[in-house]
Short mmCIF file of C-alpha atoms and ligand atoms in Angstrom, two decimals:
data_model
loop_
_atom_site.label_atom_id
_atom_site.label_comp_id
_atom_site.label_asym_id
_atom_site.label_seq_id
_atom_site.Cartn_x
_atom_site.Cartn_y
_atom_site.Cartn_z
CA MET A 1 124.42 109.50 142.01
CA SER A 2 124.77 106.59 139.26
CA SER A 3 124.14 106.69 135.62
CA SER A 4 121.39 104.33 135.69
CA VAL A 5 119.11 106.97 137.67
CA SER A 6 120.33 109.98 136.19
CA SER A 7 117.93 108.41 133.78
CA VAL A 8 115.40 107.87 135.18
CA VAL A 9 111.70 109.15 133.47
CA ASN A 10 110.38 111.16 136.69
CA GLY A 11 106.75 111.24 137.57
CA GLY A 12 104.60 111.36 134.71
CA ILE A 13 102.14 110.43 137.01
CA SER A 14 103.21 106.82 137.16
CA PHE A 15 104.99 103.37 135.30
CA TRP A 16 101.45 101.79 134.67
CA TYR A 17 100.16 104.95 132.52
CA ALA A 18 103.23 104.88 131.05
CA ASP A 19 102.76 101.25 130.13
CA ASP A 20 99.34 101.24 129.60
CA GLY A 21 98.08 104.81 128.12
CA PHE A 22 96.20 107.17 129.84
CA PRO A 23 92.78 107.07 129.32
CA ALA A 24 90.52 109.83 126.74
CA VAL A 25 89.39 112.20 129.44
CA ARG A 26 85.82 112.82 129.75
CA GLU A 27 83.23 115.80 130.09
CA PRO A 28 83.74 118.25 132.89
CA LEU A 29 80.26 119.27 134.34
CA GLY A 30 78.91 121.79 132.23
CA GLY A 31 76.22 123.28 135.23
CA ASP A 32 73.94 123.17 138.00
CA ALA A 33 72.96 119.28 138.55
CA SER A 34 71.23 116.84 140.58
CA ALA A 35 71.47 113.12 141.53
CA ASP A 36 70.80 110.73 144.03
CA VAL A 37 74.24 109.95 145.10
CA VAL A 38 76.97 111.98 143.90
CA ILE A 39 80.68 110.49 144.59
CA VAL A 40 83.63 112.54 145.12
CA GLY A 41 86.64 111.46 143.84
CA GLY A 42 87.28 108.67 140.74
CA GLY A 43 89.75 106.36 142.65
CA TYR A 44 89.31 102.33 143.21
CA THR A 45 86.96 104.07 147.10
CA GLY A 46 85.11 106.19 144.45
CA LEU A 47 84.71 104.07 141.32
CA TRP A 48 84.09 100.80 143.47
CA THR A 49 81.28 102.57 145.13
CA ALA A 50 79.42 103.38 142.50
CA TYR A 51 79.71 100.37 140.88
CA TYR A 52 78.54 98.35 143.89
CA LEU A 53 75.58 100.74 144.56
CA LYS A 54 74.40 100.65 140.93
CA GLN A 55 74.58 97.38 140.93
CA ALA A 56 72.48 97.00 144.08
CA ALA A 57 69.75 99.31 143.34
CA PRO A 58 69.98 99.90 139.27
CA PHE A 59 67.44 102.89 139.25
CA LEU A 60 69.51 105.27 141.02
CA ARG A 61 71.56 108.33 139.17
CA ILE A 62 75.11 108.12 140.51
CA THR A 63 77.21 111.02 139.71
CA VAL A 64 81.03 110.93 140.31
CA LEU A 65 83.20 113.97 140.29
CA GLU A 66 86.60 113.56 139.73
CA GLN A 67 89.35 116.61 139.73
CA LYS A 68 91.61 115.37 137.02
CA PHE A 69 91.01 111.43 135.57
CA CYS A 70 89.94 108.48 137.29
CA GLY A 71 93.22 106.95 138.92
CA TYR A 72 95.04 110.23 138.71
CA GLY A 73 95.44 109.49 142.36
CA ALA A 74 96.96 106.49 144.28
CA SER A 75 94.99 104.32 142.41
CA GLY A 76 96.86 104.81 139.54
CA ARG A 77 100.26 104.83 141.37
CA ASN A 78 100.32 102.15 144.11
CA GLY A 79 102.73 99.04 144.13
CA GLY A 80 99.90 96.59 142.70
CA TRP A 81 99.67 94.51 146.11
CA LEU A 82 96.34 93.44 146.43
CA TYR A 83 96.13 91.83 150.18
CA ASN A 84 94.41 91.79 153.36
CA GLY A 85 95.50 94.19 155.53
CA ILE A 86 93.59 96.66 156.56
CA ALA A 87 95.27 99.75 158.64
CA GLY A 88 93.93 100.26 162.66
CA ARG A 89 93.06 95.91 162.91
CA ASP A 90 94.54 96.32 166.26
CA ARG A 91 93.45 99.03 167.75
CA TYR A 92 89.87 98.19 166.42
CA ALA A 93 90.69 95.10 168.42
CA LYS A 94 91.40 96.75 171.32
CA LEU A 95 88.13 99.09 171.37
CA HIS A 96 85.40 96.59 169.95
CA GLY A 97 86.98 93.44 171.29
CA HIS A 98 89.30 90.59 169.65
CA GLU A 99 86.10 89.17 167.84
CA ALA A 100 85.04 91.97 166.02
CA ALA A 101 88.74 92.44 164.71
CA VAL A 102 88.44 88.57 163.54
CA ARG A 103 85.29 89.57 161.86
CA LEU A 104 86.84 92.69 160.04
CA GLN A 105 90.13 90.31 159.19
CA ARG A 106 87.88 87.60 157.57
CA ALA A 107 86.01 90.38 155.47
CA MET A 108 89.41 91.33 154.37
CA ASN A 109 90.81 88.15 153.18
CA GLU A 110 87.52 87.44 151.38
CA THR A 111 87.83 91.40 149.44
CA VAL A 112 91.10 90.34 148.01
CA ASP A 113 88.78 86.96 146.45
CA GLU A 114 85.73 89.36 145.69
CA VAL A 115 88.06 91.86 143.70
CA VAL A 116 89.53 89.24 141.34
CA ARG A 117 86.44 87.84 141.18
CA VAL A 118 84.20 91.26 139.92
CA ALA A 119 87.34 92.41 137.97
CA GLY A 120 87.01 89.28 135.75
CA GLU A 121 83.56 89.27 135.83
CA ALA A 122 83.43 92.71 134.95
CA GLY A 123 85.80 91.73 132.04
CA ILE A 124 88.75 93.76 133.45
CA ASP A 125 92.35 92.47 132.31
CA ALA A 126 94.51 93.97 135.07
CA ASP A 127 97.31 91.19 135.67
CA VAL A 128 96.02 89.31 138.47
CA HIS A 129 98.26 86.70 139.72
CA LYS A 130 97.00 85.48 143.28
CA GLY A 131 100.69 84.58 144.38
CA GLY A 132 100.34 85.86 148.00
CA VAL A 133 102.66 87.90 150.03
CA LEU A 134 105.73 87.03 151.00
CA GLU A 135 107.18 89.32 153.64
CA VAL A 136 111.09 89.07 154.61
CA ALA A 137 113.46 89.48 157.73
CA THR A 138 116.71 90.64 156.83
CA THR A 139 118.24 91.50 160.04
CA PRO A 140 117.48 89.64 163.70
CA ALA A 141 115.97 92.62 165.33
CA GLN A 142 113.10 91.89 162.20
CA LEU A 143 113.44 88.10 162.68
CA ALA A 144 111.71 89.13 166.34
CA ARG A 145 109.03 91.13 164.79
CA LEU A 146 108.34 88.70 161.82
CA LYS A 147 107.44 85.97 164.04
CA ALA A 148 105.43 88.29 166.68
CA PHE A 149 103.95 89.49 163.39
CA HIS A 150 103.03 85.63 162.18
CA GLU A 151 101.57 85.17 165.67
CA LEU A 152 99.19 87.96 165.42
CA GLU A 153 98.22 87.23 162.18
CA LEU A 154 97.19 83.81 163.30
CA SER A 155 95.54 84.64 166.19
CA TYR A 156 93.04 86.71 163.62
CA GLY A 157 92.24 82.95 162.40
CA GLU A 158 94.39 83.74 159.39
CA LYS A 159 95.31 79.73 159.58
CA ASP A 160 96.43 79.12 156.18
CA ARG A 161 99.83 81.47 156.70
CA GLU A 162 103.42 79.90 156.91
CA LEU A 163 106.43 80.67 158.27
CA TYR A 164 109.33 80.20 156.54
CA GLY A 165 113.44 79.63 157.40
CA ALA A 166 116.33 81.47 155.52
CA GLY A 167 116.19 78.21 152.58
CA GLU A 168 112.77 77.77 151.83
CA THR A 169 112.58 82.08 151.40
CA ALA A 170 115.49 81.46 149.27
CA GLY A 171 113.45 78.87 147.56
CA ARG A 172 111.10 81.15 146.93
CA ILE A 173 112.88 84.61 146.17
CA ARG A 174 116.27 85.16 147.01
CA VAL A 175 116.69 88.10 149.03
CA ALA A 176 120.19 88.69 149.74
CA ASP A 177 120.71 88.21 154.19
CA ALA A 178 116.96 86.92 154.33
CA VAL A 179 116.55 85.09 157.40
CA GLY A 180 113.09 84.44 157.60
CA SER A 181 109.52 85.10 156.05
CA SER A 182 106.05 84.97 156.34
CA TRP A 183 103.51 84.06 153.75
CA THR A 184 100.10 84.32 153.40
CA PRO A 185 98.31 83.06 150.61
CA HIS A 186 95.44 86.27 150.63
CA GLY A 187 97.29 88.28 148.09
CA ALA A 188 97.70 88.91 144.63
CA ARG A 189 99.75 91.11 142.43
CA LEU A 190 98.31 93.29 140.01
CA HIS A 191 98.25 96.53 137.05
CA PRO A 192 96.97 99.44 138.87
CA VAL A 193 95.90 101.29 136.09
CA LYS A 194 94.70 98.05 134.26
CA LEU A 195 92.23 97.91 137.57
CA VAL A 196 90.99 101.18 137.99
CA LYS A 197 90.52 102.08 134.07
CA GLY A 198 88.60 98.84 133.44
CA LEU A 199 86.54 100.07 136.47
CA ALA A 200 85.75 103.51 135.45
CA ALA A 201 84.78 101.96 132.16
CA ALA A 202 82.56 99.43 133.91
CA VAL A 203 81.14 101.76 135.90
CA GLU A 204 80.44 104.01 133.34
CA ALA A 205 78.36 100.78 131.43
CA LEU A 206 76.41 100.63 134.52
CA GLY A 207 75.03 103.92 133.63
CA VAL A 208 77.00 105.83 136.55
CA THR A 209 77.88 109.42 135.21
CA ILE A 210 81.55 110.47 135.81
CA HIS A 211 82.72 113.73 135.35
CA GLU A 212 86.46 114.56 135.04
CA LEU A 213 88.21 117.95 135.13
CA THR A 214 85.35 118.68 138.38
CA PRO A 215 87.48 119.91 140.94
CA VAL A 216 85.01 119.41 143.91
CA ALA A 217 85.72 123.31 146.15
CA GLU A 218 83.32 122.01 149.05
CA ILE A 219 81.30 119.11 150.08
CA ARG A 220 78.30 120.15 152.36
CA PRO A 221 75.08 118.22 153.17
CA LYS A 222 73.11 117.70 149.98
CA HIS A 223 75.77 119.74 147.58
CA ALA A 224 79.04 119.18 146.01
CA VAL A 225 80.23 122.51 144.90
CA THR A 226 82.54 123.28 141.88
CA PRO A 227 83.39 125.71 139.38
CA TYR A 228 81.18 124.71 137.12
CA GLY A 229 78.42 124.30 139.55
CA THR A 230 77.21 122.38 142.46
CA VAL A 231 75.63 119.07 142.27
CA ARG A 232 72.75 118.39 144.72
CA ALA A 233 71.67 114.70 146.11
CA PRO A 234 70.59 113.11 149.04
CA TYR A 235 74.05 111.14 149.57
CA VAL A 236 77.60 113.03 149.27
CA LEU A 237 79.91 110.42 149.54
CA ARG A 238 83.68 112.21 150.00
CA CYS A 239 86.33 109.23 148.57
CA THR A 240 89.31 111.78 147.95
CA GLU A 241 91.94 109.39 150.43
CA GLY A 242 95.28 111.70 150.47
CA PHE A 243 93.84 114.83 148.61
CA THR A 244 91.18 115.25 151.52
CA ALA A 245 93.51 118.41 152.86
CA SER A 246 92.29 120.46 149.67
CA LEU A 247 88.64 120.35 150.72
CA LYS A 248 87.38 123.06 152.81
CA GLY A 249 86.90 122.40 156.17
CA GLN A 250 89.26 119.09 155.85
CA ARG A 251 92.94 120.77 156.39
CA ARG A 252 93.62 118.32 159.48
CA THR A 253 91.49 115.45 158.95
CA TRP A 254 93.92 113.01 157.10
CA LEU A 255 98.01 113.54 156.34
CA PRO A 256 98.46 112.90 153.15
CA MET A 257 101.67 111.13 153.35
CA ASN A 258 104.01 110.03 150.41
CA SER A 259 105.20 107.60 149.01
CA SER A 260 107.31 106.45 146.03
CA MET A 261 107.99 103.67 143.45
CA ILE A 262 110.77 103.13 141.18
CA ALA A 263 110.38 100.50 137.96
CA THR A 264 113.53 98.66 136.64
CA GLU A 265 113.91 97.72 133.01
CA PRO A 266 112.72 94.93 132.03
CA LEU A 267 115.22 92.02 133.61
CA THR A 268 116.56 89.05 131.30
CA ASP A 269 116.07 85.15 132.03
CA GLU A 270 119.35 85.07 133.46
CA GLN A 271 118.48 88.11 135.99
CA TRP A 272 115.29 86.53 136.95
CA GLU A 273 117.20 83.43 137.50
CA SER A 274 119.33 84.58 140.23
CA VAL A 275 116.46 86.56 141.70
CA GLY A 276 113.80 83.66 141.77
CA TRP A 277 110.37 85.11 142.32
CA ASP A 278 108.95 82.29 140.22
CA GLY A 279 105.43 82.73 142.50
CA LEU A 280 105.44 86.13 141.50
CA GLU A 281 104.34 87.12 145.53
CA ALA A 282 104.00 90.13 146.29
CA LEU A 283 106.87 91.28 148.35
CA GLY A 284 107.56 93.03 151.72
CA ASP A 285 110.00 93.19 154.36
CA MET A 286 109.88 94.09 158.24
CA ALA A 287 111.60 97.27 158.03
CA HIS A 288 110.05 100.42 160.50
CA ALA A 289 110.49 102.13 156.83
CA TYR A 290 109.40 99.35 155.07
CA MET A 291 109.47 98.36 151.24
CA TYR A 292 106.80 96.75 149.17
CA ALA A 293 107.68 95.43 145.64
CA GLN A 294 106.09 93.06 143.08
CA ARG A 295 107.01 91.18 139.91
CA THR A 296 105.50 92.80 136.86
CA ALA A 297 103.42 91.04 133.93
CA ASP A 298 106.25 92.37 132.04
CA GLY A 299 108.66 91.42 133.64
CA ARG A 300 110.51 94.48 135.75
CA ILE A 301 110.36 94.80 139.34
CA ALA A 302 108.27 97.43 140.82
CA LEU A 303 109.64 98.69 144.37
CA GLY A 304 108.50 101.81 146.79
CA GLY A 305 108.91 102.69 150.23
CA ARG A 306 109.19 105.90 151.74
CA GLY A 307 111.04 108.96 150.68
CA VAL A 308 110.43 112.60 151.96
CA PRO A 309 107.36 111.44 153.96
CA TYR A 310 105.13 114.73 154.33
CA ARG A 311 105.04 117.72 152.80
CA PHE A 312 104.73 120.91 154.53
CA GLY A 313 100.84 122.08 154.76
CA SER A 314 99.62 118.84 153.73
CA ARG A 315 101.03 119.59 150.21
CA THR A 316 100.90 117.03 147.34
CA ASP A 317 103.08 115.93 144.94
CA ASN A 318 103.50 117.57 141.37
CA ASP A 319 102.28 114.81 139.10
CA GLY A 320 104.12 112.21 140.71
CA ARG A 321 107.44 114.07 140.24
CA THR A 322 110.31 112.44 142.92
CA GLN A 323 113.49 113.78 144.39
CA ALA A 324 116.72 112.51 143.63
CA ALA A 325 117.75 111.00 146.78
CA THR A 326 114.50 109.13 146.79
CA ILE A 327 115.00 107.32 143.84
CA GLU A 328 118.62 107.10 144.80
CA ALA A 329 117.48 105.67 148.47
CA LEU A 330 115.28 102.87 146.47
CA ARG A 331 117.87 101.72 143.86
CA GLU A 332 119.41 101.09 147.01
CA ILE A 333 117.32 99.10 148.43
CA LEU A 334 116.81 97.31 145.10
CA VAL A 335 120.76 96.52 145.11
CA ARG A 336 120.81 95.51 149.16
CA PHE A 337 118.19 92.86 148.15
CA PHE A 338 119.00 91.77 144.91
CA PRO A 339 123.28 92.74 144.84
CA SER A 340 123.37 90.79 141.01
CA LEU A 341 120.99 93.29 140.00
CA ALA A 342 123.52 96.58 141.17
CA ALA A 343 123.76 97.28 136.94
CA VAL A 344 119.90 97.11 136.05
CA GLY A 345 118.59 100.22 134.86
CA ILE A 346 115.53 102.22 136.72
CA GLU A 347 113.13 103.47 134.02
CA HIS A 348 110.72 105.37 135.96
CA ALA A 349 110.37 106.76 139.25
CA TRP A 350 106.78 108.26 140.72
CA SER A 351 105.03 109.39 144.32
CA GLY A 352 101.87 109.56 145.49
CA VAL A 353 100.07 109.98 148.40
CA LEU A 354 97.67 108.16 150.89
CA GLY A 355 95.68 109.16 153.96
CA VAL A 356 96.62 109.09 157.72
CA PRO A 357 94.17 109.59 159.97
CA ARG A 358 95.56 110.20 163.50
CA ASP A 359 95.05 107.32 164.98
CA TRP A 360 96.38 105.26 161.40
CA CYS A 361 92.90 103.46 161.64
CA ALA A 362 90.88 103.28 158.26
CA THR A 363 87.36 104.17 158.68
CA VAL A 364 84.05 104.10 156.66
CA THR A 365 80.68 106.42 157.72
CA LEU A 366 77.37 107.62 156.82
CA ASP A 367 76.07 110.32 159.15
CA ARG A 368 72.51 109.58 158.51
CA SER A 369 71.52 113.00 159.92
CA THR A 370 73.31 114.72 156.91
CA GLY A 371 73.39 112.45 154.04
CA LEU A 372 77.44 112.76 153.90
CA GLY A 373 79.73 109.70 153.78
CA TRP A 374 82.65 109.12 153.30
CA ALA A 375 85.69 106.18 153.18
CA GLY A 376 89.45 106.31 153.47
CA GLY A 377 92.90 106.21 155.86
CA TYR A 378 93.59 103.34 154.40
CA VAL A 379 97.60 104.12 155.23
CA GLY A 380 98.96 102.46 152.34
CA SER A 381 96.33 99.10 152.12
CA GLY A 382 93.85 100.32 150.15
CA VAL A 383 94.06 98.14 147.06
CA ALA A 384 91.01 95.55 148.69
CA THR A 385 90.34 97.83 151.29
CA THR A 386 88.59 100.55 149.33
CA ASN A 387 86.39 97.37 147.75
CA LEU A 388 85.00 96.73 151.41
CA ALA A 389 84.60 100.08 152.19
CA ALA A 390 82.81 100.54 149.08
CA ARG A 391 80.55 97.65 149.49
CA THR A 392 79.84 98.73 152.87
CA LEU A 393 79.02 102.49 152.01
CA ARG A 394 76.57 100.57 149.63
CA ASP A 395 74.94 98.83 152.33
CA LEU A 396 74.60 102.23 154.68
CA VAL A 397 73.28 104.03 151.81
CA GLN A 398 70.93 100.97 150.88
CA LEU A 399 70.04 100.83 155.15
CA ASP A 400 69.19 104.71 155.35
CA SER A 401 67.59 105.19 152.16
CA GLY A 402 65.18 102.01 153.26
CA GLN A 403 66.35 99.86 150.63
CA GLY A 404 68.12 97.36 152.88
CA GLY A 405 68.89 96.51 156.31
CA GLN A 406 71.57 95.86 158.67
CA THR A 407 74.56 93.70 156.91
CA GLU A 408 77.28 91.79 158.06
CA LEU A 409 79.81 95.16 156.52
CA THR A 410 77.33 97.90 158.27
CA GLY A 411 78.15 95.87 162.07
CA LEU A 412 82.41 95.99 160.98
CA PRO A 413 83.98 97.78 163.67
CA TRP A 414 86.02 100.29 161.42
CA VAL A 415 82.04 101.64 160.43
CA GLY A 416 81.54 104.92 161.83
CA HIS A 417 85.01 105.13 163.86
CA LYS A 418 85.72 109.25 164.49
CA VAL A 419 89.21 110.68 165.48
CA ARG A 420 90.37 113.52 166.28
CA LYS A 421 91.88 116.01 163.49
CA TRP A 422 95.89 115.98 163.09
CA GLU A 423 97.73 119.33 165.29
CA PRO A 424 98.56 122.02 163.06
CA GLU A 425 101.61 123.50 161.24
CA PRO A 426 104.60 123.23 162.12
CA LEU A 427 103.86 120.25 164.78
CA ARG A 428 102.44 118.23 161.61
CA TRP A 429 105.90 118.80 159.73
CA LEU A 430 108.02 118.23 162.57
CA GLY A 431 106.03 114.82 163.73
CA VAL A 432 106.01 113.37 160.70
CA GLN A 433 109.80 114.07 159.35
CA GLY A 434 110.96 113.21 162.84
CA MET A 435 109.17 109.96 163.16
CA TYR A 436 110.43 108.95 159.77
CA ALA A 437 113.98 110.19 160.16
CA THR A 438 113.65 107.92 163.61
CA TYR A 439 112.41 104.86 161.52
CA ARG A 440 115.55 105.21 159.30
CA ALA A 441 118.19 105.78 161.99
CA ALA A 442 116.29 102.47 163.71
CA ASP A 443 116.89 100.46 160.70
CA ARG A 444 120.03 101.35 160.40
CA ARG A 445 120.78 100.57 163.92
CA GLU A 446 119.66 97.41 163.55
CA ARG A 447 121.19 95.86 160.36
CA VAL A 448 124.89 96.17 162.00
CA THR A 449 123.97 94.72 165.34
CA SER A 450 123.07 91.11 166.19
CA SER A 451 120.53 92.19 169.11
CA ALA A 452 116.63 90.58 168.62
CA GLU A 453 115.38 93.42 170.06
CA SER A 454 113.09 96.56 168.27
CA SER A 455 115.18 99.51 168.63
CA LYS A 456 113.53 101.49 171.35
CA LEU A 457 113.42 104.67 168.85
CA ALA A 458 111.37 103.08 166.57
CA GLN A 459 108.85 101.94 169.50
CA PHE A 460 109.25 105.73 171.32
CA ALA A 461 108.31 107.10 167.58
CA ASP A 462 105.32 104.96 167.13
CA ARG A 463 104.09 105.94 170.59
CA VAL A 464 104.41 110.08 169.83
CA ALA A 465 103.21 109.22 166.11
CA GLY A 466 99.78 107.67 167.69
CA ARG A 467 100.43 103.87 165.53
CA HIS A 468 100.03 101.94 168.67
C1 LIG B 1 102.82 104.97 145.81
C2 LIG B 1 101.75 104.42 146.48
C3 LIG B 1 101.74 103.08 146.47
C4 LIG B 1 101.09 102.15 146.95
N1 LIG B 1 100.71 100.81 147.36
C5 LIG B 1 99.76 99.93 147.54
C6 LIG B 1 99.97 98.61 147.72
O1 LIG B 1 100.77 97.95 146.94
N2 LIG B 1 99.09 97.88 148.05
C7 LIG B 1 98.05 98.56 148.69
O2 LIG B 1 96.92 98.09 149.22
N3 LIG B 1 97.69 100.41 148.71
C8 LIG B 1 98.71 101.37 148.22
N4 LIG B 1 98.29 102.31 148.00
C9 LIG B 1 97.51 102.92 148.68
C10 LIG B 1 96.34 102.62 147.68
O3 LIG B 1 96.82 102.64 146.30
C11 LIG B 1 95.05 103.64 148.32
O4 LIG B 1 94.94 103.30 149.51
C12 LIG B 1 94.28 103.69 146.99
O5 LIG B 1 94.76 103.52 145.97
C13 LIG B 1 93.33 104.40 147.57
O6 LIG B 1 92.12 104.69 146.52
P1 LIG B 1 90.97 105.64 146.65
O7 LIG B 1 90.28 105.96 145.78
O8 LIG B 1 90.63 106.17 148.09
O9 LIG B 1 92.49 107.28 146.64
P2 LIG B 1 92.63 107.87 145.50
O10 LIG B 1 93.14 106.54 144.41
O11 LIG B 1 94.06 108.91 145.77
O12 LIG B 1 91.24 108.37 144.23
C14 LIG B 1 91.30 109.90 145.42
C15 LIG B 1 90.82 110.54 144.15
O13 LIG B 1 89.95 111.43 144.62
C16 LIG B 1 90.08 112.86 143.57
N5 LIG B 1 90.17 114.24 143.81
C17 LIG B 1 90.64 114.19 145.00
N6 LIG B 1 90.00 115.72 145.87
C18 LIG B 1 89.26 115.69 145.28
C19 LIG B 1 88.17 117.06 144.82
N7 LIG B 1 88.22 118.50 145.74
N8 LIG B 1 87.35 117.03 143.66
C20 LIG B 1 87.39 115.66 142.50
N9 LIG B 1 88.06 114.92 142.80
C21 LIG B 1 89.07 114.75 144.07
C22 LIG B 1 91.79 112.17 143.04
O14 LIG B 1 92.02 112.83 141.87
C23 LIG B 1 92.03 110.60 142.93
O15 LIG B 1 92.07 110.53 141.38
C24 LIG B 1 99.71 102.80 147.62
C25 LIG B 1 99.55 104.59 147.26
C26 LIG B 1 100.63 105.18 146.85
C27 LIG B 1 100.82 106.64 146.93
#
C-alpha cells in the first residue's frame, strides 16, 4: 500500500463532516407522545417529507425520529451528485409503458432544479454548482454501452443531452484513455452535509419536532415504538433506506449495499491545470462496477465506488470505517483516471449504505388501509430522488386525509410498486459477492480487449441479480 493511503482518516462518518463540522445533537424522545405524522429517519427522505408536508399544511404536528443524528446515513456521506437518474425507470417502462416512464424521467429532471431552488429559498448554501453530469467511456466495450445509454436517455425525452468524442471529452475533463462521453445538463455537484444540516434546521424552523438518539425498534400501524416511548400518529412514514433491515419484520426488504469514497488533499493549481474539470461536472464512468466523483468546492477530488459490496446478515458499517483494500482500490481508480495525480495524498475515506430492493426499483408508497408509508430503494441515486419521493409522500398523505386530490406525482409509475423480499442468508451474501466479483472480472477483461461487446459475464450477473 502506498504511504499516501496509510495516513488516511478512516471513517468518522464522512469527509463532509470533517469539513463542515458535526451538528449539536437534538434531545431524544422523552416518553410516549402523539403526532399527526411521524417520520422515522432523518435523512433527505425524512427531512424533505417533513419540509413539504409542513409547508402544505402548517397545522400538522410532525415528529421526526432519528436513531443517531440527522444526516448520519447516506445523506451525510454521499458523492454529492444531484442528478436526474432514478433506479428502476426502465423496468417501470416495461410495466407501465414508455409514456409513464417519460413522465417519471421528466419529474426527475425537474427535481434537480427543485432541490437547487428550494435550498436557495431556505437559505441553505450547499456549494451547489449545476455543471451537469459527464459519464466517460475508457474502453471499446464501455463506449458501446455509453452510446446505447445515450440513445436510451434521449428516448426518454432528454433532448439536451450531448454525446462527445475523445477530444471534446478531454476539453472538459482530461480522463486518461477516455474515448467518449455523454453529458447531461440535469445534474449538479453539492456538499451533502451542508444540504442535510441546512434541511434539518429549516424543518425545525418550520415547527417540526426532531428527536435524535432515538432508535425506532418497530413500526406498526399508527405506532413508532422506541426504547423511550411510543409515538402514535395516523401516519407513520418509514424513511430508513439502507438501515431498513434493522427494523422488526424488515430484514429482507431492502439489502444494505455498501458504497465507499475517498477525498484527496486539495489539488494545486498546476494539478488542476493537468486535469481540467473547469465546468465542475459530476463525473462518472461506464464500468460495470462504476465510479463517481466530484470536484469539491475546496478543490479536492471526492471519488467513490463499490468496495466490499455487502456484509453478511445485512449488517452496516461502523460509522463509515472502510477496509484498507477498498481505499487502495479507489486510489487506483483515481490514478488510472488521472495519472498526473499519482503522488496526491488521500486525506479521508469512508463508507455508507444504500437500500437495494430485490428488483432494483426505487419506490414510494402510502398504504391507505394502515397509514404506513415508505420511500427508498434508491440504489445509489438518491440525492435528487429523495426530494421527488418526499413531495410524492406529501401528496399521498394529503390525498388520504382529504386535504388534496390526485396529482401528477401520485400518478407516477413508481408509486405503490411492490416487490418480493431478498433471499435468506447465506444466499443473499453469496449472490451479491458473486455479482460484484463478476463485475470486477468483466471490467478487467474489458480493459485488455479491443472488443466492443459487453462482457457476457456481466450480462449474466445482471440477470441473476434481477437488475434487468
Ligand atoms: C457512499 C455513498 C455515496 C453516494 N453517492 C450518491 C450520489 O453521489 N448521488 C446520489 O444521487 N446518491 C448517492 N448515494 C445515495 C444517496 O446518498 C441516498 O440514496 C440518500 O441519501 C438516501 O437518503 P435517505 O434519507 O432515504 O436515507 P439515509 O440518508 O440513509 O437516512 C436514513 C436515516 O434513518 C436513520 N435510521 C435508520 N434506521 C432507523 C431507526 N430504526 N430508527 C430511527 N432512525 C433510523 C438513519 O440513522 C439515517 O439517518 C450515495 C450513497 C452512499 C452510501
